[in-house]
Coordinates of C-alpha atoms in Angstrom, one line a residue:
X532 CA -10.9 12.3 3.2
X533 CA -11.4 15.0 0.8
X534 CA -13.4 13.0 -2.2
X535 CA -16.1 15.5 -2.4
X536 CA -14.5 18.2 -3.6
X537 CA -11.9 16.7 -5.4
X538 CA -15.2 15.1 -8.2
X539 CA -15.9 19.5 -7.9
X540 CA -12.9 20.7 -9.2
X541 CA -12.1 17.9 -11.1
X542 CA -11.8 15.9 -14.6
X543 CA -13.9 13.1 -14.4
X544 CA -10.4 10.9 -15.8
X545 CA -8.8 12.5 -12.8
X546 CA -11.0 11.1 -10.5
X547 CA -10.6 7.2 -12.0
X548 CA -7.2 7.5 -12.3
X549 CA -6.7 7.8 -8.8
X550 CA -9.6 5.3 -8.1
X551 CA -7.8 2.7 -9.3
X552 CA -4.5 2.8 -8.3
X553 CA -6.1 3.0 -4.9
X554 CA -8.6 -0.3 -4.9
X555 CA -5.9 -1.9 -6.9
X556 CA -3.2 -1.6 -3.8
X557 CA -5.8 -2.8 -1.7
X558 CA -7.1 -5.7 -4.1
X559 CA -3.4 -6.6 -3.8
X560 CA -3.7 -6.2 -0.1
X561 CA -7.2 -7.9 0.6
X562 CA -5.7 -11.2 -1.3
X563 CA -2.2 -10.9 0.5
X564 CA -4.3 -11.1 3.9
X565 CA -7.3 -13.2 2.5
X566 CA -10.0 -10.9 2.8
X567 CA -13.1 -11.4 0.1
X568 CA -14.1 -7.9 -0.4
X569 CA -17.7 -6.9 -0.5
X570 CA -18.1 -4.3 -2.2
X571 CA -16.8 -0.1 -2.8
X572 CA -19.2 2.3 -2.9
X573 CA -17.1 5.5 -4.1
X574 CA -14.0 5.8 -2.5
X575 CA -15.5 3.5 0.5
X576 CA -13.7 0.2 0.6
X577 CA -15.7 -1.8 2.0
X578 CA -14.1 -5.9 3.5
X579 CA -14.0 -9.1 5.1
X580 CA -12.7 -11.5 6.8
X581 CA -14.5 -14.7 8.6
X582 CA -16.9 -14.7 5.3
X583 CA -18.3 -16.6 3.6
X584 CA -16.3 -19.1 5.2
X585 CA -15.3 -19.1 9.1
X586 CA -12.1 -18.8 9.7
X587 CA -10.4 -18.2 13.3
X588 CA -7.6 -15.6 13.5
X589 CA -10.2 -13.0 11.8
X590 CA -9.9 -9.5 13.7
X591 CA -5.9 -10.6 12.9
X592 CA -5.8 -10.4 9.8
X593 CA -8.3 -7.1 9.5
X594 CA -5.6 -5.0 12.2
X595 CA -2.8 -6.7 9.3
X596 CA -4.8 -5.5 6.2
X597 CA -5.9 -2.0 8.3
X598 CA -2.7 -1.3 8.7
X599 CA -1.1 -1.9 5.8
X600 CA -3.3 0.3 3.4
X601 CA -2.9 2.8 5.9
X602 CA 1.6 3.2 5.2
X603 CA 0.6 1.5 1.4
X604 CA -1.9 4.0 0.6
X605 CA 1.0 6.6 0.6
X606 CA 2.0 5.8 -2.5
X607 CA -1.6 7.4 -4.2
X608 CA -1.4 11.1 -4.0
X609 CA -4.4 13.3 -5.2
X610 CA -4.7 14.5 -8.5
X611 CA -5.8 17.9 -6.0
X612 CA -3.0 18.9 -3.7
X613 CA -0.7 16.2 -4.9
X614 CA 0.3 15.1 -2.1
X615 CA -0.5 11.0 -0.7
X616 CA -4.4 10.8 0.1
X617 CA -5.5 10.3 3.5
X618 CA -8.2 7.4 4.8
X619 CA -10.3 6.7 8.2
X620 CA -10.6 3.2 8.5
X621 CA -12.7 1.1 10.7
X622 CA -12.5 -2.3 12.0
X623 CA -15.1 -3.9 14.6
X624 CA -16.0 -7.6 15.1
X625 CA -19.5 -9.7 16.1
X626 CA -21.8 -11.9 13.8
X627 CA -24.0 -10.9 10.7
X628 CA -26.2 -12.0 8.0
X629 CA -25.5 -12.6 4.6
X630 CA -26.4 -14.1 1.6
X631 CA -26.7 -13.1 -2.2
X632 CA -29.9 -10.3 -3.9
X633 CA -31.1 -9.6 -6.5
X634 CA -31.2 -11.1 -9.7
X635 CA -30.7 -8.3 -12.7
X636 CA -27.1 -8.4 -11.0
X637 CA -27.1 -11.0 -8.3
X638 CA -24.7 -9.2 -5.3
X639 CA -23.5 -10.5 -1.9
X640 CA -24.1 -8.0 0.4
X641 CA -24.2 -8.3 4.5
X642 CA -26.3 -6.6 6.4
X643 CA -27.4 -6.8 10.3
X644 CA -25.8 -4.0 13.5
X645 CA -22.2 -5.0 13.2
X646 CA -22.7 -3.1 9.4
X647 CA -23.7 -0.3 11.2
X648 CA -21.4 0.1 13.9
X649 CA -18.5 -0.6 11.8
X650 CA -19.4 2.6 9.6
X651 CA -19.9 4.5 11.9
X652 CA -16.2 3.4 13.4
X653 CA -15.2 5.3 10.1
X654 CA -17.6 8.0 9.8
X655 CA -16.4 9.3 13.1
X656 CA -12.5 8.2 13.0
X657 CA -9.3 10.8 11.9
X658 CA -7.4 10.7 8.7
X659 CA -4.6 8.9 8.5
X660 CA -5.9 6.9 11.7
X661 CA -7.3 3.1 12.0
X662 CA -10.1 3.4 15.0
X663 CA -11.2 -0.3 16.2
X664 CA -14.2 -0.9 18.5
X665 CA -13.7 -2.4 22.1
X666 CA -14.5 -5.7 21.6
X667 CA -12.0 -5.6 18.5
X668 CA -9.7 -4.8 20.7
X669 CA -10.5 -7.1 23.7
X670 CA -10.0 -9.8 20.5
X671 CA -6.7 -8.6 19.4
X672 CA -5.4 -8.1 23.4
X673 CA -7.2 -10.1 25.8
X674 CA -8.3 -12.9 23.6
X675 CA -5.5 -14.0 22.2
X676 CA -1.8 -15.4 21.9
X677 CA -0.1 -12.8 20.6
X678 CA -2.1 -9.7 22.4
X679 CA 1.6 -8.0 21.8
X680 CA 1.6 -8.0 18.3
X681 CA -0.1 -4.7 17.7
X682 CA 0.5 -1.3 19.1
X683 CA -2.7 0.6 21.3
X684 CA -3.9 4.2 22.0
X685 CA -6.7 4.4 24.2
X686 CA -9.2 7.6 22.4
X687 CA -12.1 7.6 25.2
X688 CA -15.7 7.8 24.4
X689 CA -17.0 8.6 21.3
X690 CA -20.9 9.7 19.9
X691 CA -22.3 7.7 17.0
X692 CA -24.7 8.0 15.6
X693 CA -27.5 5.4 16.6
X694 CA -25.3 3.9 18.9
X695 CA -24.8 6.6 21.7
X696 CA -21.4 6.6 23.5
X697 CA -19.0 3.8 22.1
X698 CA -15.8 3.4 23.6
X699 CA -12.6 3.4 21.4
X700 CA -8.9 2.5 20.1
X701 CA -7.2 4.0 18.0
X702 CA -4.7 1.1 16.6
X703 CA -1.3 2.6 15.6
X704 CA 0.5 -0.1 14.0
X705 CA 2.3 -3.8 14.2
X706 CA 4.5 -5.3 17.5
X707 CA 7.7 -5.5 16.4
X708 CA 6.9 -9.0 16.5
X709 CA 4.0 -8.9 14.1
X710 CA 5.4 -10.9 11.2
X711 CA 3.3 -9.5 8.4
X712 CA 2.8 -5.5 9.6
X713 CA 6.0 -5.1 11.6
X714 CA 8.3 -2.2 11.7
X715 CA 11.0 -4.8 8.5
X716 CA 8.2 -6.8 7.3
X717 CA 5.6 -3.1 6.7
X718 CA 9.1 -0.9 5.1
X719 CA 9.4 -4.6 2.9
X720 CA 6.1 -4.0 2.3
X721 CA 5.7 -1.0 1.4
X722 CA 8.2 -1.8 -1.5
X723 CA 6.9 -5.1 -3.1
X724 CA 3.6 -3.2 -4.1
X725 CA 5.1 -0.3 -5.0
X726 CA 6.9 -2.8 -7.2
X727 CA 3.6 -4.2 -8.6
X728 CA 2.5 -0.3 -9.5
X729 CA 5.4 0.5 -11.8
X730 CA 3.7 -3.5 -13.3
X731 CA 0.5 -2.0 -13.7
X732 CA -1.0 -0.5 -16.8
X733 CA -4.2 0.7 -17.9
X734 CA -6.2 0.9 -20.9
X735 CA -5.6 4.8 -22.5
X736 CA -9.2 5.7 -22.7
X737 CA -11.1 8.6 -24.9
X738 CA -13.8 10.8 -23.0
X739 CA -16.2 12.6 -24.5
X740 CA -18.4 15.2 -23.0
X741 CA -21.7 15.3 -23.7
X742 CA -23.7 18.7 -24.9
X743 CA -26.5 20.5 -26.4
X744 CA -25.7 21.7 -29.9
X745 CA -27.5 24.9 -31.6
X746 CA -31.0 21.8 -32.6
X747 CA -33.6 21.2 -29.7
X748 CA -33.5 17.5 -31.3
X749 CA -29.9 17.0 -31.8
X750 CA -26.8 16.7 -29.8
X751 CA -23.0 16.2 -30.4
X752 CA -19.7 14.4 -28.8
X753 CA -16.9 17.2 -28.3
X754 CA -13.2 14.9 -27.7
X755 CA -11.9 16.1 -24.5
X756 CA -9.4 13.7 -24.8
X757 CA -6.7 15.8 -22.5
X758 CA -5.7 12.5 -20.7
X759 CA -2.4 10.0 -20.6
X760 CA -1.9 6.4 -19.6
X761 CA -2.5 5.8 -15.9
X762 CA 0.7 3.6 -15.8
X763 CA 2.0 2.6 -19.2
X764 CA 0.9 2.9 -23.1
X765 CA 0.1 -1.2 -22.9
X766 CA -3.9 -2.8 -22.4
X767 CA -4.0 -4.4 -18.5
X768 CA -6.7 -6.0 -16.7
X769 CA -6.5 -4.7 -13.1
X770 CA -9.8 -6.7 -12.6
X771 CA -7.7 -10.0 -10.3
X772 CA -10.1 -12.5 -8.3
X773 CA -9.8 -12.7 -5.0
X774 CA -9.8 -15.2 -2.9
X775 CA -13.3 -16.0 -1.0
X776 CA -12.2 -16.5 2.2
X777 CA -13.9 -15.3 5.6
X778 CA -16.8 -11.9 10.6
X779 CA -14.5 -9.4 10.5
X780 CA -15.4 -6.0 8.8
X781 CA -13.1 -3.2 8.3

């Protein structure tokens, strides 16, 4: 939320700093809940459960991940306001197509109505809230052996582009008996993520702003390296490998 205004008002390294922190948190949690990270586009993060390998509890893992993300991203602050960043999260369940496309940079992509519907649940949501489809709600409440693992609030009918009105629910939190994101496990997980972030460091980078010189056929690069390290002074590879596993999307 507010990503466009940040990009308009802040230098690039501030945005890179924030996205590094945000995606480090989300990658860590995706690996913890055995999700498959599909891609990031700008400030959007897409992951799934049940692909490329089917699994029984895909809706449960996506719901746990969503709650964990909602709480743990409070550790990441906006470079514009200094306040914790705010996310809209949408989750949905269903069938989709998937495959590797492209030859220059082959990419594993997901296709189908389920992907579009998930995106609509995110875009029509509200900051700091998780909007779930009635299908995901039904899987977790009516077709689950553990129906009380999550706390819900009905939102009602929501108009979604290309879909008409759909009945949705707010996924509020993990229930008291949820071993992953219940009140006590969630508090412990936040501290675990905080400790993980404290160990992360990124390489100090120097950025240059290209500007036109007085000549029509020359340019000069002006050093604007006013930014410091993200979290320290040492090099670190933040491209953690995620375990493949996972038909829910978030």
